[in-house]
mmCIF file of C-alpha atoms in Angstrom:
data_model
loop_
_atom_site.group_PDB
_atom_site.id
_atom_site.type_symbol
_atom_site.label_atom_id
_atom_site.label_comp_id
_atom_site.label_asym_id
_atom_site.label_seq_id
_atom_site.Cartn_x
_atom_site.Cartn_y
_atom_site.Cartn_z
ATOM 1 C CA MET A 630 -17.451 -48.524 -12.552
ATOM 2 C CA LEU A 631 -19.222 -45.720 -14.380
ATOM 3 C CA LYS A 632 -22.200 -45.990 -12.022
ATOM 4 C CA LYS A 633 -19.830 -45.566 -9.108
ATOM 5 C CA LEU A 634 -18.217 -42.444 -10.615
ATOM 6 C CA ILE A 635 -21.406 -40.590 -11.518
ATOM 7 C CA PRO A 636 -22.322 -39.648 -7.972
ATOM 8 C CA LEU A 637 -18.815 -38.313 -7.418
ATOM 9 C CA LEU A 638 -19.010 -36.123 -10.504
ATOM 10 C CA ILE A 639 -22.380 -34.545 -9.662
ATOM 11 C CA GLY A 640 -21.910 -31.043 -8.389
ATOM 12 C CA LEU A 641 -18.404 -30.516 -9.749
ATOM 13 C CA PRO A 642 -18.036 -27.540 -12.019
ATOM 14 C CA PHE A 643 -17.301 -28.217 -15.692
ATOM 15 C CA TRP A 644 -14.683 -26.076 -17.406
ATOM 16 C CA GLY A 645 -14.722 -26.001 -21.186
ATOM 17 C CA GLU A 646 -11.696 -25.123 -23.291
ATOM 18 C CA ALA A 647 -10.329 -21.626 -22.856
ATOM 19 C CA GLN A 648 -11.501 -19.205 -25.530
ATOM 20 C CA SER A 649 -9.755 -16.235 -27.200
ATOM 21 C CA LEU A 650 -11.729 -13.015 -27.421
ATOM 22 C CA GLN A 651 -10.693 -10.311 -29.911
ATOM 23 C CA VAL A 652 -10.956 -6.599 -29.159
ATOM 24 C CA CYS A 653 -10.815 -3.976 -31.956
ATOM 25 C CA PRO A 654 -13.130 -1.352 -33.421
ATOM 26 C CA GLN A 655 -14.534 -3.855 -35.930
ATOM 27 C CA CYS A 656 -14.460 -6.876 -33.564
ATOM 28 C CA PRO A 657 -17.447 -8.273 -31.689
ATOM 29 C CA TYR A 658 -15.980 -6.467 -28.653
ATOM 30 C CA SER A 659 -14.909 -2.865 -29.222
ATOM 31 C CA THR A 660 -13.828 -2.235 -25.612
ATOM 32 C CA ILE A 661 -11.697 -4.226 -23.194
ATOM 33 C CA ALA A 662 -14.369 -3.959 -20.492
ATOM 34 C CA GLN A 663 -16.960 -5.607 -22.781
ATOM 35 C CA ALA A 664 -14.596 -8.499 -23.521
ATOM 36 C CA ILE A 665 -13.864 -9.020 -19.822
ATOM 37 C CA ALA A 666 -17.561 -9.128 -19.012
ATOM 38 C CA ALA A 667 -18.168 -11.736 -21.668
ATOM 39 C CA ALA A 668 -15.095 -13.874 -20.896
ATOM 40 C CA LYS A 669 -15.022 -16.997 -18.801
ATOM 41 C CA GLU A 670 -12.345 -17.918 -16.246
ATOM 42 C CA GLY A 671 -9.139 -18.888 -17.936
ATOM 43 C CA ASP A 672 -9.914 -17.125 -21.276
ATOM 44 C CA THR A 673 -7.450 -14.940 -23.234
ATOM 45 C CA ILE A 674 -8.362 -11.497 -24.467
ATOM 46 C CA LEU A 675 -6.371 -10.309 -27.457
ATOM 47 C CA VAL A 676 -6.420 -6.495 -27.861
ATOM 48 C CA GLN A 677 -5.457 -5.303 -31.298
ATOM 49 C CA LYS A 678 -3.425 -2.232 -32.078
ATOM 50 C CA GLY A 679 -5.249 1.043 -31.526
ATOM 51 C CA VAL A 680 -6.156 3.562 -28.845
ATOM 52 C CA TYR A 681 -8.756 2.667 -26.241
ATOM 53 C CA ALA A 682 -10.180 5.364 -23.960
ATOM 54 C CA GLU A 683 -10.995 3.353 -20.867
ATOM 55 C CA HIS A 684 -10.362 3.506 -17.107
ATOM 56 C CA ASN A 685 -11.196 1.515 -13.974
ATOM 57 C CA ILE A 686 -11.257 -1.718 -16.012
ATOM 58 C CA THR A 687 -11.949 -4.317 -13.301
ATOM 59 C CA ILE A 688 -10.630 -7.884 -13.777
ATOM 60 C CA ASP A 689 -12.543 -10.097 -11.343
ATOM 61 C CA LYS A 690 -11.740 -13.570 -12.805
ATOM 62 C CA PRO A 691 -8.572 -15.417 -13.903
ATOM 63 C CA LEU A 692 -7.754 -13.998 -17.370
ATOM 64 C CA THR A 693 -4.883 -13.337 -19.753
ATOM 65 C CA LEU A 694 -4.871 -9.966 -21.464
ATOM 66 C CA ILE A 695 -2.392 -9.628 -24.415
ATOM 67 C CA GLY A 696 -1.783 -6.518 -26.379
ATOM 68 C CA LYS A 697 -0.954 -7.044 -30.048
ATOM 69 C CA ASP A 698 1.338 -4.479 -31.610
ATOM 70 C CA ARG A 699 1.326 -2.428 -28.406
ATOM 71 C CA PRO A 700 -2.245 -0.968 -28.168
ATOM 72 C CA THR A 701 -2.648 2.137 -26.043
ATOM 73 C CA ILE A 702 -5.124 2.409 -23.213
ATOM 74 C CA ASN A 703 -5.690 6.109 -22.477
ATOM 75 C CA GLY A 704 -7.000 6.566 -18.916
ATOM 76 C CA GLN A 705 -7.760 10.229 -19.690
ATOM 77 C CA PHE A 706 -6.580 11.173 -16.188
ATOM 78 C CA LYS A 707 -9.893 9.809 -14.765
ATOM 79 C CA GLY A 708 -8.709 6.992 -12.508
ATOM 80 C CA ASN A 709 -6.945 3.656 -12.417
ATOM 81 C CA ILE A 710 -6.606 1.881 -15.754
ATOM 82 C CA PHE A 711 -6.670 -1.798 -14.624
ATOM 83 C CA LYS A 712 -7.985 -2.975 -11.264
ATOM 84 C CA ILE A 713 -7.072 -6.598 -10.651
ATOM 85 C CA ARG A 714 -9.302 -8.339 -8.078
ATOM 86 C CA ALA A 715 -8.663 -12.015 -9.029
ATOM 87 C CA ASN A 716 -5.923 -14.612 -8.971
ATOM 88 C CA GLN A 717 -4.019 -15.801 -12.042
ATOM 89 C CA VAL A 718 -4.203 -12.622 -14.081
ATOM 90 C CA THR A 719 -1.689 -11.698 -16.837
ATOM 91 C CA ILE A 720 -1.333 -8.277 -18.425
ATOM 92 C CA LYS A 721 1.200 -8.130 -21.175
ATOM 93 C CA GLY A 722 2.140 -5.948 -24.191
ATOM 94 C CA PHE A 723 0.238 -2.678 -23.572
ATOM 95 C CA ARG A 724 0.947 1.024 -23.399
ATOM 96 C CA LEU A 725 -0.870 2.452 -20.406
ATOM 97 C CA ALA A 726 -1.015 6.234 -20.239
ATOM 98 C CA ASN A 727 -2.507 9.212 -18.373
ATOM 99 C CA VAL A 728 -3.235 8.284 -14.780
ATOM 100 C CA PRO A 729 -4.079 11.228 -12.413
ATOM 101 C CA PHE A 730 -2.769 12.187 -8.982
ATOM 102 C CA LYS A 731 -5.488 12.224 -6.341
ATOM 103 C CA ALA A 732 -4.747 13.335 -2.738
ATOM 104 C CA THR A 733 -7.318 10.961 -1.253
ATOM 105 C CA GLU A 734 -6.774 7.809 -3.305
ATOM 106 C CA GLU A 735 -3.765 6.160 -4.940
ATOM 107 C CA GLN A 736 -4.261 5.903 -8.694
ATOM 108 C CA ALA A 737 -2.235 3.524 -10.867
ATOM 109 C CA ALA A 738 -1.947 2.092 -14.331
ATOM 110 C CA ILE A 739 -2.308 -1.336 -12.745
ATOM 111 C CA HIS A 740 -3.823 -1.546 -9.227
ATOM 112 C CA LEU A 741 -3.812 -5.063 -7.805
ATOM 113 C CA GLU A 742 -5.457 -5.985 -4.490
ATOM 114 C CA LYS A 743 -5.385 -9.234 -2.619
ATOM 115 C CA ALA A 744 -4.411 -11.395 -5.623
ATOM 116 C CA LYS A 745 -1.807 -13.981 -6.281
ATOM 117 C CA ASN A 746 -0.101 -15.827 -9.148
ATOM 118 C CA PHE A 747 -0.141 -12.718 -11.363
ATOM 119 C CA LEU A 748 2.084 -11.658 -14.219
ATOM 120 C CA ILE A 749 2.656 -8.034 -15.299
ATOM 121 C CA GLU A 750 5.086 -8.084 -18.172
ATOM 122 C CA ASP A 751 6.383 -5.923 -21.108
ATOM 123 C CA ASN A 752 4.151 -2.949 -20.664
ATOM 124 C CA LEU A 753 4.961 0.741 -21.220
ATOM 125 C CA MET A 754 3.449 3.122 -18.695
ATOM 126 C CA ASP A 755 3.915 6.831 -19.094
ATOM 127 C CA GLN A 756 2.280 9.948 -17.639
ATOM 128 C CA VAL A 757 1.125 7.819 -14.699
ATOM 129 C CA CYS A 758 0.955 8.727 -11.022
ATOM 130 C CA PHE A 759 1.698 5.211 -9.806
ATOM 131 C CA GLY A 760 2.733 2.582 -12.374
ATOM 132 C CA VAL A 761 2.031 -0.681 -10.544
ATOM 133 C CA ILE A 762 0.462 -0.881 -7.034
ATOM 134 C CA LEU A 763 0.486 -4.299 -5.392
ATOM 135 C CA PHE A 764 -1.648 -4.360 -2.260
ATOM 136 C CA LYS A 765 -1.351 -7.710 -0.413
ATOM 137 C CA GLY A 766 -0.168 -9.476 -3.515
ATOM 138 C CA LYS A 767 1.469 -12.878 -3.356
ATOM 139 C CA ASP A 768 3.467 -15.142 -5.660
ATOM 140 C CA GLY A 769 3.574 -12.826 -8.584
ATOM 141 C CA LEU A 770 6.020 -11.361 -11.138
ATOM 142 C CA VAL A 771 6.501 -7.801 -12.439
ATOM 143 C CA LYS A 772 8.896 -8.044 -15.332
ATOM 144 C CA ASN A 773 10.390 -5.946 -18.118
ATOM 145 C CA ASN A 774 8.088 -3.002 -17.854
ATOM 146 C CA ARG A 775 9.077 0.623 -18.573
ATOM 147 C CA ILE A 776 7.444 3.163 -16.230
ATOM 148 C CA SER A 777 7.744 6.941 -16.161
ATOM 149 C CA SER A 778 5.937 10.052 -15.084
ATOM 150 C CA ASN A 779 6.592 13.788 -15.104
ATOM 151 C CA ALA A 780 6.915 14.161 -11.371
ATOM 152 C CA LYS A 781 7.960 17.650 -10.146
ATOM 153 C CA GLU A 782 7.279 17.452 -6.362
ATOM 154 C CA GLN A 783 7.194 14.545 -4.007
ATOM 155 C CA TYR A 784 3.843 15.489 -2.432
ATOM 156 C CA ASN A 785 1.853 15.160 -5.651
ATOM 157 C CA SER A 786 3.537 12.243 -7.364
ATOM 158 C CA GLY A 787 3.642 8.473 -7.020
ATOM 159 C CA ASN A 788 6.015 5.492 -7.324
ATOM 160 C CA ALA A 789 6.759 3.425 -10.396
ATOM 161 C CA ILE A 790 6.400 0.052 -8.643
ATOM 162 C CA HIS A 791 4.803 0.002 -5.167
ATOM 163 C CA LEU A 792 4.513 -3.098 -2.946
ATOM 164 C CA TRP A 793 2.580 -3.002 0.298
ATOM 165 C CA SER A 794 2.173 -6.073 2.524
ATOM 166 C CA CYS A 795 3.197 -8.511 -0.242
ATOM 167 C CA LYS A 796 4.946 -11.864 -0.082
ATOM 168 C CA ASN A 797 7.098 -13.745 -2.561
ATOM 169 C CA VAL A 798 6.924 -11.152 -5.349
ATOM 170 C CA LYS A 799 9.649 -10.904 -7.995
ATOM 171 C CA VAL A 800 10.420 -7.565 -9.608
ATOM 172 C CA ILE A 801 12.788 -8.162 -12.516
ATOM 173 C CA GLY A 802 14.250 -6.148 -15.376
ATOM 174 C CA ASN A 803 12.083 -3.045 -15.096
ATOM 175 C CA GLU A 804 13.010 0.515 -15.968
ATOM 176 C CA ALA A 805 11.645 3.376 -13.723
ATOM 177 C CA PHE A 806 12.316 7.024 -14.095
ATOM 178 C CA ASN A 807 10.887 10.475 -13.380
ATOM 179 C CA CYS A 808 8.698 9.182 -10.582
ATOM 180 C CA ARG A 809 8.764 9.844 -6.824
ATOM 181 C CA ASP A 810 10.454 6.429 -5.985
ATOM 182 C CA GLY A 811 11.482 3.904 -8.539
ATOM 183 C CA ILE A 812 10.592 0.867 -6.411
ATOM 184 C CA TYR A 813 8.864 1.205 -3.077
ATOM 185 C CA ILE A 814 8.503 -1.765 -0.710
ATOM 186 C CA GLN A 815 6.813 -1.774 2.697
ATOM 187 C CA PHE A 816 5.698 -4.584 5.052
ATOM 188 C CA SER A 817 6.659 -7.124 2.407
ATOM 189 C CA SER A 818 8.737 -10.286 2.779
ATOM 190 C CA LYS A 819 10.678 -12.709 0.587
ATOM 191 C CA SER A 820 10.665 -10.456 -2.401
ATOM 192 C CA TYR A 821 13.345 -10.797 -5.087
ATOM 193 C CA ILE A 822 14.465 -7.680 -6.923
ATOM 194 C CA GLU A 823 16.838 -8.126 -9.877
ATOM 195 C CA GLY A 824 18.102 -6.296 -12.890
ATOM 196 C CA ASN A 825 16.060 -3.125 -12.534
ATOM 197 C CA TYR A 826 17.270 0.274 -13.644
ATOM 198 C CA CYS A 827 15.919 3.212 -11.569
ATOM 199 C CA TYR A 828 17.200 6.666 -12.513
ATOM 200 C CA GLY A 829 16.107 10.283 -12.301
ATOM 201 C CA ASN A 830 13.517 9.786 -9.606
ATOM 202 C CA LEU A 831 12.784 12.580 -7.160
ATOM 203 C CA ARG A 832 13.371 10.706 -3.897
ATOM 204 C CA TYR A 833 14.859 7.184 -4.070
ATOM 205 C CA GLY A 834 15.578 4.647 -6.722
ATOM 206 C CA LEU A 835 14.674 2.032 -4.147
ATOM 207 C CA HIS A 836 12.689 2.849 -0.922
ATOM 208 C CA PHE A 837 12.387 -0.045 1.414
ATOM 209 C CA MET A 838 10.999 -0.291 4.999
ATOM 210 C CA PHE A 839 9.739 -2.853 7.512
ATOM 211 C CA SER A 840 10.386 -5.783 5.184
ATOM 212 C CA ASP A 841 12.464 -8.876 6.163
ATOM 213 C CA ASP A 842 14.164 -11.576 4.131
ATOM 214 C CA ASN A 843 14.376 -9.790 0.825
ATOM 215 C CA GLU A 844 17.151 -9.921 -1.859
ATOM 216 C CA TYR A 845 18.360 -7.301 -4.367
ATOM 217 C CA HIS A 846 20.677 -8.447 -7.161
ATOM 218 C CA ARG A 847 22.298 -6.548 -10.066
ATOM 219 C CA ASN A 848 20.087 -3.445 -9.972
ATOM 220 C CA LYS A 849 21.320 0.032 -10.946
ATOM 221 C CA PHE A 850 20.268 3.217 -9.083
ATOM 222 C CA ALA A 851 21.626 6.362 -10.734
ATOM 223 C CA LYS A 852 20.958 10.174 -10.567
ATOM 224 C CA ASN A 853 18.107 9.902 -8.100
ATOM 225 C CA GLY A 854 17.475 12.198 -5.165
ATOM 226 C CA ALA A 855 19.234 9.344 -3.346
ATOM 227 C CA GLY A 856 20.082 5.902 -4.649
ATOM 228 C CA ALA A 857 18.391 3.647 -2.185
ATOM 229 C CA ALA A 858 17.070 3.603 1.402
ATOM 230 C CA VAL A 859 16.841 0.289 3.251
ATOM 231 C CA MET A 860 15.407 0.711 6.704
ATOM 232 C CA PHE A 861 13.858 -1.078 9.760
ATOM 233 C CA SER A 862 14.399 -4.550 8.418
ATOM 234 C CA LYS A 863 16.278 -7.819 9.017
ATOM 235 C CA ARG A 864 18.096 -10.381 6.873
ATOM 236 C CA VAL A 865 18.369 -8.346 3.675
ATOM 237 C CA LYS A 866 20.800 -9.413 1.008
ATOM 238 C CA MET A 867 22.177 -6.903 -1.606
ATOM 239 C CA VAL A 868 24.435 -8.346 -4.237
ATOM 240 C CA GLU A 869 26.201 -6.757 -7.276
ATOM 241 C CA ASN A 870 24.103 -3.581 -7.364
ATOM 242 C CA THR A 871 25.410 -0.281 -8.706
ATOM 243 C CA PHE A 872 24.791 3.055 -6.934
ATOM 244 C CA GLN A 873 26.003 5.900 -9.153
ATOM 245 C CA ASP A 874 25.933 9.643 -9.504
ATOM 246 C CA ASN A 875 23.500 10.292 -6.659
ATOM 247 C CA TRP A 876 24.620 13.829 -5.724
ATOM 248 C CA GLY A 877 23.224 16.474 -3.399
ATOM 249 C CA PRO A 878 23.568 18.047 0.040
ATOM 250 C CA SER A 879 21.822 15.094 1.703
ATOM 251 C CA SER A 880 22.213 12.419 -1.020
ATOM 252 C CA TYR A 881 23.443 8.874 -0.515
ATOM 253 C CA GLY A 882 24.192 5.984 -2.775
ATOM 254 C CA LEU A 883 22.705 3.828 -0.070
ATOM 255 C CA LEU A 884 21.059 4.848 3.218
ATOM 256 C CA LEU A 885 20.894 2.115 5.875
ATOM 257 C CA LYS A 886 18.943 2.589 9.045
ATOM 258 C CA GLU A 887 17.851 0.126 11.741
ATOM 259 C CA LEU A 888 19.078 -2.781 9.632
ATOM 260 C CA TYR A 889 20.166 -6.050 11.212
ATOM 261 C CA ASP A 890 21.832 -9.330 10.183
ATOM 262 C CA SER A 891 22.167 -8.352 6.545
ATOM 263 C CA GLU A 892 24.765 -8.631 3.778
ATOM 264 C CA LEU A 893 26.180 -6.335 1.121
ATOM 265 C CA VAL A 894 28.344 -8.256 -1.354
ATOM 266 C CA GLY A 895 29.968 -7.097 -4.577
ATOM 267 C CA ASN A 896 28.173 -3.762 -4.889
ATOM 268 C CA THR A 897 29.626 -0.720 -6.637
ATOM 269 C CA PHE A 898 29.366 2.827 -5.188
ATOM 270 C CA TYR A 899 30.597 5.277 -7.775
ATOM 271 C CA ARG A 900 30.514 9.143 -7.617
ATOM 272 C CA ASN A 901 27.922 9.565 -4.852
ATOM 273 C CA THR A 902 28.021 12.295 -2.228
ATOM 274 C CA ILE A 903 28.081 9.440 0.328
ATOM 275 C CA GLY A 904 28.463 5.876 -0.725
ATOM 276 C CA ILE A 905 26.847 4.253 2.302
ATOM 277 C CA ASN A 906 25.328 6.155 5.242
ATOM 278 C CA GLY A 907 24.775 3.761 8.148
ATOM 279 C CA GLU A 908 22.821 4.416 11.331
ATOM 280 C CA ASN A 909 21.833 1.904 14.042
ATOM 281 C CA CYS A 910 22.964 -1.057 11.877
ATOM 282 C CA THR A 911 24.095 -4.157 13.705
ATOM 283 C CA ARG A 912 25.738 -7.485 12.687
ATOM 284 C CA MET A 913 26.169 -6.397 9.101
ATOM 285 C CA LYS A 914 28.570 -7.978 6.585
ATOM 286 C CA TYR A 915 30.188 -5.815 3.972
ATOM 287 C CA ASN A 916 32.586 -7.590 1.567
ATOM 288 C CA GLU A 917 33.827 -7.410 -2.022
ATOM 289 C CA ASN A 918 32.244 -3.960 -2.507
ATOM 290 C CA THR A 919 33.957 -1.137 -4.385
ATOM 291 C CA PHE A 920 33.753 2.546 -3.216
ATOM 292 C CA SER A 921 35.115 4.781 -5.906
ATOM 293 C CA GLU A 922 35.280 8.574 -6.288
ATOM 294 C CA ASN A 923 32.646 9.290 -3.698
ATOM 295 C CA GLY A 924 32.659 12.241 -1.310
ATOM 296 C CA TRP A 925 32.502 9.792 1.589
ATOM 297 C CA GLY A 926 32.883 6.093 0.942
ATOM 298 C CA ILE A 927 31.194 5.003 4.151
ATOM 299 C CA ARG A 928 29.796 7.289 6.895
ATOM 300 C CA ILE A 929 29.019 5.499 10.149
ATOM 301 C CA ARG A 930 26.588 7.150 12.407
ATOM 302 C CA GLY A 931 25.646 6.216 15.969
ATOM 303 C CA GLY A 932 24.419 2.764 17.028
ATOM 304 C CA CYS A 933 26.388 0.709 14.508
ATOM 305 C CA TYR A 934 27.807 -2.371 16.215
ATOM 306 C CA GLN A 935 29.458 -5.700 15.337
ATOM 307 C CA ASN A 936 29.738 -4.893 11.635
ATOM 308 C CA ASP A 937 32.435 -6.576 9.560
ATOM 309 C CA PHE A 938 34.155 -4.986 6.565
ATOM 310 C CA TRP A 939 36.572 -7.127 4.531
ATOM 311 C CA ASP A 940 37.887 -7.500 0.993
ATOM 312 C CA ASN A 941 36.450 -4.161 -0.003
ATOM 313 C CA ASN A 942 38.142 -1.642 -2.359
ATOM 314 C CA PHE A 943 38.321 2.072 -1.401
ATOM 315 C CA LEU A 944 39.471 3.999 -4.511
ATOM 316 C CA ASN A 945 40.029 7.785 -4.627
ATOM 317 C CA ASN A 946 37.254 8.815 -2.276
ATOM 318 C CA THR A 947 37.573 12.185 -0.592
ATOM 319 C CA PHE A 948 37.074 10.353 2.705
ATOM 320 C CA ASP A 949 37.067 6.587 2.780
ATOM 321 C CA VAL A 950 35.457 6.271 6.262
ATOM 322 C CA ALA A 951 33.792 8.860 8.458
ATOM 323 C CA TYR A 952 32.975 8.109 12.090
ATOM 324 C CA ASP A 953 30.880 10.128 14.526
ATOM 325 C CA ASN A 954 32.601 9.242 17.823
ATOM 326 C CA ASN A 955 35.844 7.794 19.225
ATOM 327 C CA VAL A 956 34.313 4.420 20.288
ATOM 328 C CA ASN A 957 34.375 1.583 17.764
ATOM 329 C CA ASP A 958 32.821 -1.875 17.796
ATOM 330 C CA ASN A 959 33.265 -2.662 14.140
ATOM 331 C CA LYS A 960 35.951 -4.603 12.312
ATOM 332 C CA PHE A 961 37.968 -3.580 9.179
ATOM 333 C CA ARG A 962 40.240 -6.240 7.756
ATOM 334 C CA SER A 963 41.969 -7.028 4.443
ATOM 335 C CA ASN A 964 40.503 -4.059 2.505
ATOM 336 C CA TYR A 965 42.355 -2.152 -0.249
ATOM 337 C CA TRP A 966 42.886 1.565 0.445
ATOM 338 C CA SER A 967 44.168 3.748 -2.467
ATOM 339 C CA ASP A 968 45.568 6.227 0.098
ATOM 340 C CA TYR A 969 47.656 3.534 1.799
ATOM 341 C CA THR A 970 51.380 4.338 1.632
ATOM 342 C CA GLY A 971 52.759 1.391 3.532
ATOM 343 C CA TYR A 972 55.135 -1.260 2.318
ATOM 344 C CA ASP A 973 55.242 -5.070 1.872
ATOM 345 C CA LEU A 974 58.740 -6.349 2.570
ATOM 346 C CA ASN A 975 57.836 -10.064 2.539
ATOM 347 C CA LYS A 976 55.867 -9.787 -0.670
ATOM 348 C CA ASP A 977 52.743 -11.553 0.609
ATOM 349 C CA SER A 978 50.410 -8.807 -0.863
ATOM 350 C CA VAL A 979 49.523 -7.608 2.626
ATOM 351 C CA GLY A 980 50.795 -4.272 3.948
ATOM 352 C CA ASP A 981 53.251 -4.568 6.795
ATOM 353 C CA VAL A 982 52.002 -1.278 8.340
ATOM 354 C CA PRO A 983 48.425 -1.096 9.625
ATOM 355 C CA TYR A 984 46.131 1.536 8.061
ATOM 356 C CA ARG A 985 43.846 4.002 9.830
ATOM 357 C CA PRO A 986 41.034 4.915 7.409
ATOM 358 C CA VAL A 987 39.380 7.656 9.550
ATOM 359 C CA LYS A 988 40.959 11.046 9.000
ATOM 360 C CA LEU A 989 40.659 13.702 11.685
ATOM 361 C CA PHE A 990 39.270 16.141 9.130
ATOM 362 C CA SER A 991 36.379 13.841 8.254
ATOM 363 C CA TYR A 992 35.567 13.850 11.992
ATOM 364 C CA ILE A 993 35.633 17.639 11.995
ATOM 365 C CA SER A 994 33.709 18.168 8.806
ATOM 366 C CA ASN A 995 30.927 15.827 10.079
ATOM 367 C CA ARG A 996 30.376 18.273 12.942
ATOM 368 C CA THR A 997 31.128 21.488 11.071
ATOM 369 C CA PRO A 998 30.220 21.037 7.388
ATOM 370 C CA GLU A 999 31.377 24.542 6.561
ATOM 371 C CA SER A 1000 35.006 23.463 7.264
ATOM 372 C CA ILE A 1001 35.031 21.508 4.032
ATOM 373 C CA VAL A 1002 36.436 24.580 2.244
ATOM 374 C CA LEU A 1003 39.738 23.861 4.000
ATOM 375 C CA LEU A 1004 39.938 20.359 2.499
ATOM 376 C CA ARG A 1005 43.042 20.802 0.305
ATOM 377 C CA SER A 1006 45.039 23.010 2.639
ATOM 378 C CA LEU A 1007 48.457 22.088 4.047
ATOM 379 C CA PHE A 1008 47.194 22.650 7.578
ATOM 380 C CA ILE A 1009 44.641 19.862 7.147
ATOM 381 C CA ASP A 1010 47.263 17.469 5.882
ATOM 382 C CA ILE A 1011 49.415 18.160 8.947
ATOM 383 C CA MET A 1012 46.432 17.699 11.217
ATOM 384 C CA ASN A 1013 45.437 14.389 9.643
ATOM 385 C CA PHE A 1014 49.009 13.097 10.007
ATOM 386 C CA SER A 1015 49.225 14.013 13.683
ATOM 387 C CA GLU A 1016 45.945 12.253 14.398
ATOM 388 C CA LYS A 1017 47.170 9.097 12.560
ATOM 389 C CA VAL A 1018 50.285 9.048 14.689
ATOM 390 C CA ALA A 1019 48.469 9.628 18.024
ATOM 391 C CA PRO A 1020 44.657 9.155 17.740
ATOM 392 C CA VAL A 1021 42.729 11.375 20.112
ATOM 393 C CA PHE A 1022 39.430 12.218 18.435
ATOM 394 C CA THR A 1023 39.083 9.215 16.107
ATOM 395 C CA PRO A 1024 38.596 5.637 17.290
ATOM 396 C CA GLU A 1025 42.010 4.217 18.298
ATOM 397 C CA ASN A 1026 40.932 0.673 17.422
ATOM 398 C CA LEU A 1027 39.402 1.466 14.059
ATOM 399 C CA ILE A 1028 42.290 0.115 12.065
ATOM 400 C CA ASP A 1029 42.909 -2.286 9.233
ATOM 401 C CA GLU A 1030 45.756 -4.524 10.439
ATOM 402 C CA THR A 1031 46.069 -6.336 7.125
ATOM 403 C CA PRO A 1032 45.517 -3.813 4.332
ATOM 404 C CA ARG A 1033 45.789 -5.180 0.778
ATOM 405 C CA MET A 1034 48.525 -4.003 -1.514
ATOM 406 C CA GLU A 1035 46.344 -4.568 -4.617
ATOM 407 C CA PRO A 1036 42.602 -4.103 -5.181
ATOM 408 C CA PHE A 1037 40.407 -7.155 -4.546
ATOM 409 C CA LYS A 1038 39.206 -8.795 -7.728
ATOM 410 C CA ARG A 1039 35.756 -10.290 -7.462
ATOM 411 C CA THR A 1040 34.967 -13.505 -9.339
ATOM 412 C CA GLN A 1041 31.575 -13.144 -11.023
ATOM 413 C CA LYS A 1042 29.111 -15.717 -9.718
#
């Protein structure tokens, strides 16, 4: 039997046991680059506490890099810190600092290109242009990192986590602030984004384009230029996210544009200039969401067809729904409206009088923003009442026939 096996074994590579290499000023390897050069595939490099002035550290083989007691790698504003060019790479437990902005080349604390099965976990990244860039990455995880910059203008800053042409990447539990965008995703599919907190970024907490079949669960986007923008995509699912305190003359909790066959379930829109701004969105499902204390709860622009809104709560918004024209192809049913003044004689928790959520003044203010100064005047109240009785400018069929008498209570899943 052994004689038969010997020919089959000839030519196969032999892998010894994985080794652990130590990096510290007194260790055999005083720099991370030296340890990577000496390591074999599958080895682990343990970097001890200290400050290491290194940049453009290229990882070209499967390796695990672990920082003990949070060592700092100071990029000295000279370039990328880590460049990952191999599969099965782990980077965990480091502080990565001082990555420059360059107009001709994107610089990041961790720059990954055409690699899969990677793990980037529990790292602190500060004073970085880009935190993590994933270029054609696949089957990886970016988890529990804290990424920040001191971005002042959009044109000379970068994103905390940046995915381009990736597939099946999970971004979980990260904190991103003071960057251009918190999370940026383009031409990427089947990503799963959960439990991230993106706040104080110049442009968007989440910026998402040309990416189908992605899911976003339980993220929070607060005090950004705008909360999130989801555009030019299909089959996107957004569940139990929070969009809060995104204020400004052109700020949204969530901007939706050219989005199709997607779902928004159980999200909270609180104190935004506009909760949701939708344009050219078709076959969308909105249910169990709460719109509270926004300027506009939902603003529907042109090209929005066959959308369904049900079991949502509209609480104390200046305008619950704004509509740009008097033709409607969307359905509102069984929502709760805090402005509803109807009655329920048969006590079935459904209002006996239908509710028209679009006020005439919201129609006017969309076209003439300066008119907002008249918001609390008696004249506006009379005008809104007359339009409710006999709709002329607002869609006659945009009506909730079964308004709830009490807010919808979502069961956590």
